[in-house]
PDB file of C-alpha atoms in Angstrom:
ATOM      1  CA  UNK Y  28       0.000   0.000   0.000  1.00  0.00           C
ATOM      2  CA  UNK Y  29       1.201   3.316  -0.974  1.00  0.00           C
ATOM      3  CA  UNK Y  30       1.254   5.388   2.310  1.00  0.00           C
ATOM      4  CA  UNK Y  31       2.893   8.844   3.179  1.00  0.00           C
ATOM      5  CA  UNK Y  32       3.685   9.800   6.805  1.00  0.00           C
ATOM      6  CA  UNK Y  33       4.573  13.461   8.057  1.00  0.00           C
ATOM      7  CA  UNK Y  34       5.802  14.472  11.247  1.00  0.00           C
ATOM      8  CA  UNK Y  35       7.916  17.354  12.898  1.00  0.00           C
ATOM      9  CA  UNK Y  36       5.554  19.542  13.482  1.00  0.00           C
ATOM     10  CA  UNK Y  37       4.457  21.287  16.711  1.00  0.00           C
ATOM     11  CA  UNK Y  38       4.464  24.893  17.999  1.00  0.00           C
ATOM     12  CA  UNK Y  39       7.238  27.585  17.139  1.00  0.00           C
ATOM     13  CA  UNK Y  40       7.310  30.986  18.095  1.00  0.00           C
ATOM     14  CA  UNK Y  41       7.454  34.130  15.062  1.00  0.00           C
ATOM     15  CA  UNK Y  42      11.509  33.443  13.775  1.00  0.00           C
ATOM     16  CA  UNK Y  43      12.166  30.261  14.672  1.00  0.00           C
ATOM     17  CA  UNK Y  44      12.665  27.147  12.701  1.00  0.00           C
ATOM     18  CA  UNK Y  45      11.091  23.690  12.344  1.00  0.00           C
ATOM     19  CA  UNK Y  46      11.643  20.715   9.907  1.00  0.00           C
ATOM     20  CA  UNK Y  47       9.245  18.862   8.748  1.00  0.00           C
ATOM     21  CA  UNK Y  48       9.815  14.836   7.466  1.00  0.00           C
ATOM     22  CA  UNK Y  49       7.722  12.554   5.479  1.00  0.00           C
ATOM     23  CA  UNK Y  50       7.649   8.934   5.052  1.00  0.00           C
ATOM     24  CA  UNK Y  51       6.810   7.167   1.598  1.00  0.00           C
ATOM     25  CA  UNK Y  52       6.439   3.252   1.016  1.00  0.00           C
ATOM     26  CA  UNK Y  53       5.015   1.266  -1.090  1.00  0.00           C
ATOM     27  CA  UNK Y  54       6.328   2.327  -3.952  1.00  0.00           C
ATOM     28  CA  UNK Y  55       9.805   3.466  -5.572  1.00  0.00           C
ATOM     29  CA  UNK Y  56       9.996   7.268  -3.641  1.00  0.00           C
ATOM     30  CA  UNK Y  57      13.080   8.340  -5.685  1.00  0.00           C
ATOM     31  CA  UNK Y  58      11.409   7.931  -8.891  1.00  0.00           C
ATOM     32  CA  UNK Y  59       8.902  10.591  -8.137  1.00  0.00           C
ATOM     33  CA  UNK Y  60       8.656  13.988  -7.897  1.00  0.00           C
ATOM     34  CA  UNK Y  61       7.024  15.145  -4.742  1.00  0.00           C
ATOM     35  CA  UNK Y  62       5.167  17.994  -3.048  1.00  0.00           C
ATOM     36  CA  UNK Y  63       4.222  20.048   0.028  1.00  0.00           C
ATOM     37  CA  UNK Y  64       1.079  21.598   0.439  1.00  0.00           C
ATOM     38  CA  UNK Y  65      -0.669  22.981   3.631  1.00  0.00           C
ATOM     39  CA  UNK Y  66      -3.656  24.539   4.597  1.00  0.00           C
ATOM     40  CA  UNK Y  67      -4.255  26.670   7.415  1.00  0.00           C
ATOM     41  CA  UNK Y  68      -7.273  26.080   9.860  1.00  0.00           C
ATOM     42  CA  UNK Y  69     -10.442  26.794   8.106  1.00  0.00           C
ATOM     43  CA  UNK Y  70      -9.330  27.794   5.052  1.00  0.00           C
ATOM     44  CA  UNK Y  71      -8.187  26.152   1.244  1.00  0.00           C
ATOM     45  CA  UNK Y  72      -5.423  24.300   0.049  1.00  0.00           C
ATOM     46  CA  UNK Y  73      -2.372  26.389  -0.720  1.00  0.00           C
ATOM     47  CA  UNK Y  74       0.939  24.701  -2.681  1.00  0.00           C
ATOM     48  CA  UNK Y  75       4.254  25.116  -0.694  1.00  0.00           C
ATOM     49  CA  UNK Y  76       7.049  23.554  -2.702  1.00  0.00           C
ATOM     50  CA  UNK Y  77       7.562  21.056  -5.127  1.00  0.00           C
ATOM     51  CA  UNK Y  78      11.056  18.507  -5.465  1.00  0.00           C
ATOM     52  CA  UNK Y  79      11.898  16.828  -9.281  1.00  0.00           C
ATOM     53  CA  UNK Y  80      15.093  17.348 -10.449  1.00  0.00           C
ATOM     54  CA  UNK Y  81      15.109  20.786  -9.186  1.00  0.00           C
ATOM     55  CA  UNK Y  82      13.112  22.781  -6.655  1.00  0.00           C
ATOM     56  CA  UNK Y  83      10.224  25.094  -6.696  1.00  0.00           C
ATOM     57  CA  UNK Y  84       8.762  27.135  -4.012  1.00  0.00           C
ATOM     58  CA  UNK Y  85       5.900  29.142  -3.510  1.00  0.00           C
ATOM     59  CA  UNK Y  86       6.264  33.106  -3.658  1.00  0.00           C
ATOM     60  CA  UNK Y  87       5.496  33.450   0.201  1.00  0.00           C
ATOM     61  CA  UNK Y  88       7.459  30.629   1.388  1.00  0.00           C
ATOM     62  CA  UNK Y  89      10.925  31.426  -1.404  1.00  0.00           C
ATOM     63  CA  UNK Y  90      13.807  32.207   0.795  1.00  0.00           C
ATOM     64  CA  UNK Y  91      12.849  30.921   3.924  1.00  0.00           C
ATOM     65  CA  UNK Y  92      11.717  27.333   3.327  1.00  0.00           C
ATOM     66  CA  UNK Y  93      14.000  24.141   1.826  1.00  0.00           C
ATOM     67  CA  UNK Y  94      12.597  20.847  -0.205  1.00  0.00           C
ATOM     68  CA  UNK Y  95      14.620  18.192   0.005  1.00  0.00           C
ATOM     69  CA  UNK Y  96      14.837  14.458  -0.440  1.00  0.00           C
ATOM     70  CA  UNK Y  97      16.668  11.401   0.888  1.00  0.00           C
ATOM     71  CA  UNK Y  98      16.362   8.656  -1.298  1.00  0.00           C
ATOM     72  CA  UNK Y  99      18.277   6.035   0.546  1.00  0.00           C
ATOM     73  CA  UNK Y 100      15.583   6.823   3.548  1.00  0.00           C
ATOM     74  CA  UNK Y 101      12.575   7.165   1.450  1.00  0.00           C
ATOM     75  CA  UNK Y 102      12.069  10.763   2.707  1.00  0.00           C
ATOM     76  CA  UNK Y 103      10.575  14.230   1.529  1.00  0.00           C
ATOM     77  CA  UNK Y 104      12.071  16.888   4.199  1.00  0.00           C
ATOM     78  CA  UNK Y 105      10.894  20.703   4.564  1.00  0.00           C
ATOM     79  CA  UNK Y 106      13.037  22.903   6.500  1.00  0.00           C
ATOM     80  CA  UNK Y 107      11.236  26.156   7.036  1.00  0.00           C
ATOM     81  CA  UNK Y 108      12.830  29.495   8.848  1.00  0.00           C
ATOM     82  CA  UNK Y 109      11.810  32.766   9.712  1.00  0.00           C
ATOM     83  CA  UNK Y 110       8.611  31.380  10.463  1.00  0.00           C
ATOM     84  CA  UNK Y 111       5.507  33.694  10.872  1.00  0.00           C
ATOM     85  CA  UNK Y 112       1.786  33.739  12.408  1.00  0.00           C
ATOM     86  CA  UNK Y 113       0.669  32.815   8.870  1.00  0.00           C
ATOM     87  CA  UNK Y 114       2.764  29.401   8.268  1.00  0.00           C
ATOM     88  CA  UNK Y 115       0.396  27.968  10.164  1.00  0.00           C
ATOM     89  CA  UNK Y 116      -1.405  25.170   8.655  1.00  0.00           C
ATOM     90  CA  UNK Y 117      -1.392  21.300   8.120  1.00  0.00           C
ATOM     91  CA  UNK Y 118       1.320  20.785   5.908  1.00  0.00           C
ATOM     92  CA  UNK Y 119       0.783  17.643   3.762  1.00  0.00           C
ATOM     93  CA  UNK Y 120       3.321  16.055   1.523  1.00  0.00           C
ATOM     94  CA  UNK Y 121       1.569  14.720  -1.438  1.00  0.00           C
ATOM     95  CA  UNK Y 122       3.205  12.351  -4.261  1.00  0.00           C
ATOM     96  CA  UNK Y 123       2.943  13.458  -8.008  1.00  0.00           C
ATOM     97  CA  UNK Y 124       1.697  10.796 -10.332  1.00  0.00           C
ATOM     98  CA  UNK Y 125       4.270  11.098 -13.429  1.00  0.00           C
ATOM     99  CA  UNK Y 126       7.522   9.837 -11.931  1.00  0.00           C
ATOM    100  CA  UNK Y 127       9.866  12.285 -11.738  1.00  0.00           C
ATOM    101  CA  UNK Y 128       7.894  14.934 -13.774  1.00  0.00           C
ATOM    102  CA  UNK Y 129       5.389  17.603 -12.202  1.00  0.00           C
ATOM    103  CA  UNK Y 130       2.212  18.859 -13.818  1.00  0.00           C
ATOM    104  CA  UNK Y 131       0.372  15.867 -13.501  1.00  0.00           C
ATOM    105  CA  UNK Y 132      -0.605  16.801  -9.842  1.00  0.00           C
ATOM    106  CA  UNK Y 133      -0.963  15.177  -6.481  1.00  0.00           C
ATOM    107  CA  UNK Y 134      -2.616  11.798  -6.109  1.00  0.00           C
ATOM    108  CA  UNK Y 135      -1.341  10.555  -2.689  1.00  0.00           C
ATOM    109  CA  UNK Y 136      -1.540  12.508   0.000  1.00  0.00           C
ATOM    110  CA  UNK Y 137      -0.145  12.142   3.668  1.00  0.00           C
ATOM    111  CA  UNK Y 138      -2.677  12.625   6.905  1.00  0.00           C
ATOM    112  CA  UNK Y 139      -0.507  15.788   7.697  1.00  0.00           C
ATOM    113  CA  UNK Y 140       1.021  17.587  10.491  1.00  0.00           C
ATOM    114  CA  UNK Y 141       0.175  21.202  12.125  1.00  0.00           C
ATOM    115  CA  UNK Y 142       2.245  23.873  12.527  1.00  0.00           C
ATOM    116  CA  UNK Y 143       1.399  26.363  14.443  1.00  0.00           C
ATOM    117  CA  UNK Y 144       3.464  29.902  14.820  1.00  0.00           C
ATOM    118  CA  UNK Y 145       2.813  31.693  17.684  1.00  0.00           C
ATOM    119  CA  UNK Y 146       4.280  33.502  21.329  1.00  0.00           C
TER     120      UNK Y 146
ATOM    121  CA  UNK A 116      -0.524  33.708  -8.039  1.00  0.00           C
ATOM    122  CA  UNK A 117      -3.550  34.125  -7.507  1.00  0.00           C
ATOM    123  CA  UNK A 118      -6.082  31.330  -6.619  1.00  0.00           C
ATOM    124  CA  UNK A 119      -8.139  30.401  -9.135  1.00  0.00           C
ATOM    125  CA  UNK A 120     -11.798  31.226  -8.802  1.00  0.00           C
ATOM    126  CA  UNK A 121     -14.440  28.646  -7.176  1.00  0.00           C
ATOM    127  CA  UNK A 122     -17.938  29.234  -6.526  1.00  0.00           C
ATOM    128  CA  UNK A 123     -18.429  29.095  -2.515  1.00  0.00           C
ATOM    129  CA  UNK A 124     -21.029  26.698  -2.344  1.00  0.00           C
ATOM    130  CA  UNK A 125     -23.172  24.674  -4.239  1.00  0.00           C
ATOM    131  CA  UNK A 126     -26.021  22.626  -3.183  1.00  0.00           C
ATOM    132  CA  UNK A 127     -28.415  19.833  -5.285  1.00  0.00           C
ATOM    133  CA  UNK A 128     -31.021  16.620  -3.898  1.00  0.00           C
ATOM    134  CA  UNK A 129     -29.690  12.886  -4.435  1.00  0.00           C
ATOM    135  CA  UNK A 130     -29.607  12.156  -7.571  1.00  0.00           C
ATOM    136  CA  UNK A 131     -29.830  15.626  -9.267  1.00  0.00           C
ATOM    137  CA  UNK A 132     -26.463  16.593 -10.994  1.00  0.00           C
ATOM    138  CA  UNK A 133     -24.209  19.617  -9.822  1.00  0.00           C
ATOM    139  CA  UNK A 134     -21.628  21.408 -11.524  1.00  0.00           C
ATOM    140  CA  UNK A 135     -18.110  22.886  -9.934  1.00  0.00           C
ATOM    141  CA  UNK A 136     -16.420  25.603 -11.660  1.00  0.00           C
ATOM    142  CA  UNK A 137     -13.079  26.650 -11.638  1.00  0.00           C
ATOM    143  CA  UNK A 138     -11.869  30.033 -13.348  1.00  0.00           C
ATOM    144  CA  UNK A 139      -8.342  31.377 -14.335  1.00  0.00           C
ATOM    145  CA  UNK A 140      -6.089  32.585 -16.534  1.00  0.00           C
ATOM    146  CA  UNK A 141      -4.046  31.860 -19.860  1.00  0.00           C
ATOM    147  CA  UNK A 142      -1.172  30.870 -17.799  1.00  0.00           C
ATOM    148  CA  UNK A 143      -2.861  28.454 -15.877  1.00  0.00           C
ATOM    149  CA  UNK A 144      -5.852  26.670 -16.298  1.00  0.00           C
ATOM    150  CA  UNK A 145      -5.873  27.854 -19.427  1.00  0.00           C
ATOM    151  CA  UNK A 146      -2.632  26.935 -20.985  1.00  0.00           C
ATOM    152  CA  UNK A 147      -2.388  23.072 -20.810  1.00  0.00           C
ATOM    153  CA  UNK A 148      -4.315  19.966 -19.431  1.00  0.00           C
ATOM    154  CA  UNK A 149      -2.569  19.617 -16.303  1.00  0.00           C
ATOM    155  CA  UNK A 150      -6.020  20.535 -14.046  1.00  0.00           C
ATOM    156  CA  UNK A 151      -6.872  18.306 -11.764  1.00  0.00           C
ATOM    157  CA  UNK A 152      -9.893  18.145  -8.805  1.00  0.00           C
ATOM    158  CA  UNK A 153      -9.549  17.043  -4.978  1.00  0.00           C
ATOM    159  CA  UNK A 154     -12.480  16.096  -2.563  1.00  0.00           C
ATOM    160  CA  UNK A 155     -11.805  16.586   1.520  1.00  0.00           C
ATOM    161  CA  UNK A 156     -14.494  15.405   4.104  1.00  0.00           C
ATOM    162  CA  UNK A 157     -13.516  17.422   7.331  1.00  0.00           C
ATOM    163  CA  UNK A 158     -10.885  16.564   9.171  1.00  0.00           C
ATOM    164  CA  UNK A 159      -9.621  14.430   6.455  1.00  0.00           C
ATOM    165  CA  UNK A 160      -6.592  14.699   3.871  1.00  0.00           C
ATOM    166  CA  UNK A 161      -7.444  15.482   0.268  1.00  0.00           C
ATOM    167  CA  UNK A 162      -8.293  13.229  -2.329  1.00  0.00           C
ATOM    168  CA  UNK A 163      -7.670  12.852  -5.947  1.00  0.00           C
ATOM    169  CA  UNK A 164     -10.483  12.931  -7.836  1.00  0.00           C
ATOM    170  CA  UNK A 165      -9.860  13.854 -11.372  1.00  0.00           C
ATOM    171  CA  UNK A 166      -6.330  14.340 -13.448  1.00  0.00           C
ATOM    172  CA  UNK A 167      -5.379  16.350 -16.872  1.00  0.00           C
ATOM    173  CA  UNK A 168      -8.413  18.005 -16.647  1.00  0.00           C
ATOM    174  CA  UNK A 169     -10.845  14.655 -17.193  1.00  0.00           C
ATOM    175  CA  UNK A 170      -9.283  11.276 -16.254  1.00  0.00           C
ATOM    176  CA  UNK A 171     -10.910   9.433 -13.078  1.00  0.00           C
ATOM    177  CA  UNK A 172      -8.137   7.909 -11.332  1.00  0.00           C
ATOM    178  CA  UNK A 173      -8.606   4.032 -10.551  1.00  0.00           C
ATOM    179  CA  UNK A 174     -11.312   3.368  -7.440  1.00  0.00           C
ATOM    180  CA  UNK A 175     -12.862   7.070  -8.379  1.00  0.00           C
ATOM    181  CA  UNK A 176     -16.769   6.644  -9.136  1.00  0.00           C
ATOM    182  CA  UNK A 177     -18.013   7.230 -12.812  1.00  0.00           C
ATOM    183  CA  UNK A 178     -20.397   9.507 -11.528  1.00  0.00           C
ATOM    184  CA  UNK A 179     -17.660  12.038 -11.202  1.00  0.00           C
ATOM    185  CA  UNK A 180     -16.103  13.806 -14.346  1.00  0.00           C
ATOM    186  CA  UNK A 181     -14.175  16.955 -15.797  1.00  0.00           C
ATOM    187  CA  UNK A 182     -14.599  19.266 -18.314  1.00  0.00           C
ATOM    188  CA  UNK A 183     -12.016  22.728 -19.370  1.00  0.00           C
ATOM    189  CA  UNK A 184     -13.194  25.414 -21.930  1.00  0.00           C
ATOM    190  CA  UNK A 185     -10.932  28.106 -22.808  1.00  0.00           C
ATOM    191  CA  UNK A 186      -9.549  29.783 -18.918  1.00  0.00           C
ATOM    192  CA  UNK A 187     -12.302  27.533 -16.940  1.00  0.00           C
ATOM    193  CA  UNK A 188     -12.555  23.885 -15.783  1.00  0.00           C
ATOM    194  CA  UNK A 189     -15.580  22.090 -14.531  1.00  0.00           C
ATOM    195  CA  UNK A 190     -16.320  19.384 -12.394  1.00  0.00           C
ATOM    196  CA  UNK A 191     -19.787  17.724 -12.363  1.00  0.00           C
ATOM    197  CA  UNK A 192     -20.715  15.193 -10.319  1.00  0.00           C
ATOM    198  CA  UNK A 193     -24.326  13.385 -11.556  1.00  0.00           C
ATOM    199  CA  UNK A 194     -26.056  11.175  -9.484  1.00  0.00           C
ATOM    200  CA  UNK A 195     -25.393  13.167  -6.098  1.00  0.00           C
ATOM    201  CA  UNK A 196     -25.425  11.541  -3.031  1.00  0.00           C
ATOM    202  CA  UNK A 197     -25.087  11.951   0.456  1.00  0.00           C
ATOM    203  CA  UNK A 198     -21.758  10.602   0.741  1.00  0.00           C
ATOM    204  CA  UNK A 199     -20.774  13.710  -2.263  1.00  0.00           C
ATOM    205  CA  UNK A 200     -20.807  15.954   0.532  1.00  0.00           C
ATOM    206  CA  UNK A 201     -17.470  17.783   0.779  1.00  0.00           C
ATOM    207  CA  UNK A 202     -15.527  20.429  -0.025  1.00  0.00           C
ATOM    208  CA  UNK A 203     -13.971  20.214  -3.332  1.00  0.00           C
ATOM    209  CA  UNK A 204     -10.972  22.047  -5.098  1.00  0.00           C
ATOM    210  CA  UNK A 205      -9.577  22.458  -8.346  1.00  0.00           C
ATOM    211  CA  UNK A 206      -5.965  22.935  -9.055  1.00  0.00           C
ATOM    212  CA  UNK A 207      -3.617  23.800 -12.244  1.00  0.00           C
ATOM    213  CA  UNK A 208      -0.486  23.915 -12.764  1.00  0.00           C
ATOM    214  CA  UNK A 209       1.464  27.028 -14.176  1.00  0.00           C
ATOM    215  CA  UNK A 210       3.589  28.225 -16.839  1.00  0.00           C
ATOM    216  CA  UNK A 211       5.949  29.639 -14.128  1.00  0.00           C
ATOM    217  CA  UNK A 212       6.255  25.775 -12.797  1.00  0.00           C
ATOM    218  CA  UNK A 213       4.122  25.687  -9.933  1.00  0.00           C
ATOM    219  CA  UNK A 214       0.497  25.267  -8.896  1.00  0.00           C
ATOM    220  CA  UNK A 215      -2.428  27.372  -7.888  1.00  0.00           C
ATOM    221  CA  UNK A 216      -5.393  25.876  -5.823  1.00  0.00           C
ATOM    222  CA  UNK A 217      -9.194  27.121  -6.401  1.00  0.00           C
ATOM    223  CA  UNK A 218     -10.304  28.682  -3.480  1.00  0.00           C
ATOM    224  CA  UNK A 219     -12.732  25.875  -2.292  1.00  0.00           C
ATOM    225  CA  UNK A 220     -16.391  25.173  -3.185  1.00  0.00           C
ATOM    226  CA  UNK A 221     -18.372  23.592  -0.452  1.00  0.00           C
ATOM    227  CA  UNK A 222     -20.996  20.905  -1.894  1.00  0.00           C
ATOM    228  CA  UNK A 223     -23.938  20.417   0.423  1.00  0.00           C
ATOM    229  CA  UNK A 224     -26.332  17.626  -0.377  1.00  0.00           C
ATOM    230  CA  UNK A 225     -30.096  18.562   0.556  1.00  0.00           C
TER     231      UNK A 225
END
């Protein structure tokens, strides 16, 4: 069974750092591109970063967070800095369907992990 | 980016059909087939529930399916039933190499 696991998160205060990990089996992890996305309480889905052969980041998160990927350890990692009131969200890491290409979407999804950034 | 445009709700009986849409722009939703749809029951993760715009992943019900004219995708969903009752959301990706989510539609099943 394909399954995605997230943890790391927790509560930071405004500037501090966290890093977030997620778990993939069942299937071959470093032959797919893969994905963060969060979603803060009560409100949409919102892309974070994406990991293929290179990175991508979203415009409010460029600078402060970092994709990366272990693929000896079958794990997606986000380390995210200079965090502020509104990072907070579930962050889910999500798998893309087209192996190591994006565009095609997310079609596994993790159960998530909260963030929350506050004093 | 902007998030691409969702209606906030949209209601229809069992078995009466609704319709999601899902406006944006040439360099999105517009520009290539890569749109795909997600349901989420509260308090639960995302699902995938239709790819490049109008492919049903495996396990996904016929009853759901996708549509894209020009800068606006559409999910309809025939056959409603109680179960249908979720939030939904579109997403695309962009010419800039990233994605945009809709903003959410809320389906409520009378």
């Amino acid at each position: 069974e394909v399954q995605l696991l997230e943890s790391g998160g927790g509560l930071v205060q405004p500037g501090g750092s966290l890093r977030l990990s997620c778990a993939a089996s069942g299937f071959t992890f470093s032959g797919y591109a893969m994905n963060w996305v969060r979603q803060a309480p009560g409100k949409g889905l919102d892309w974070v970063s994406s990991i293929s052969d290179s990175t991508y980041y979203a415009d409010s998160v460029k600078g402060r967070f970092t994709v990366s990927r272990d693929n000896s350890k079958s794990t997606l990692f986000l380390q995210m800095n200079s965090l502020r009131a509104e990072d907070t969200a579930v962050y889910y890491c999500a798998k893309s369907p087209y192996g190591g290409y994006l565009g095609g979407g997310f079609d596994i999804w993790g159960q998530g992990t909260m963030v929350t950034v506050s004093s | 980016q902007s998030a691409l445009t969702q209606p906030a709700s949209v209601s229809g009986s069992p078995g009466q059909s609704i319709t999601i849409s899902c406006t944006g722009t040439s360099s999105d939703v517009g520009g290539h087939k890569f749109v795909s749809w997600y349901q989420q029951h509260p308090g639960n993760a995302p699902t995938l529930m239709i790819y490049e715009v109008s492919k049903r992943p495996s396990g996904v019900s016929n009853r759901f399916s996708g549509s894209k004219s020009d800068n606006t995708a559409s999910l309809t969903i025939s056959g409603l039933q109680a179960e249908d009752e979720a939030d939904y959301y579109c997403s695309s990706y962009t010419s800039g190499s990233t994605y945009v989510f809709g903003s959410g539609t809320k389906v409520t099943v009378l």
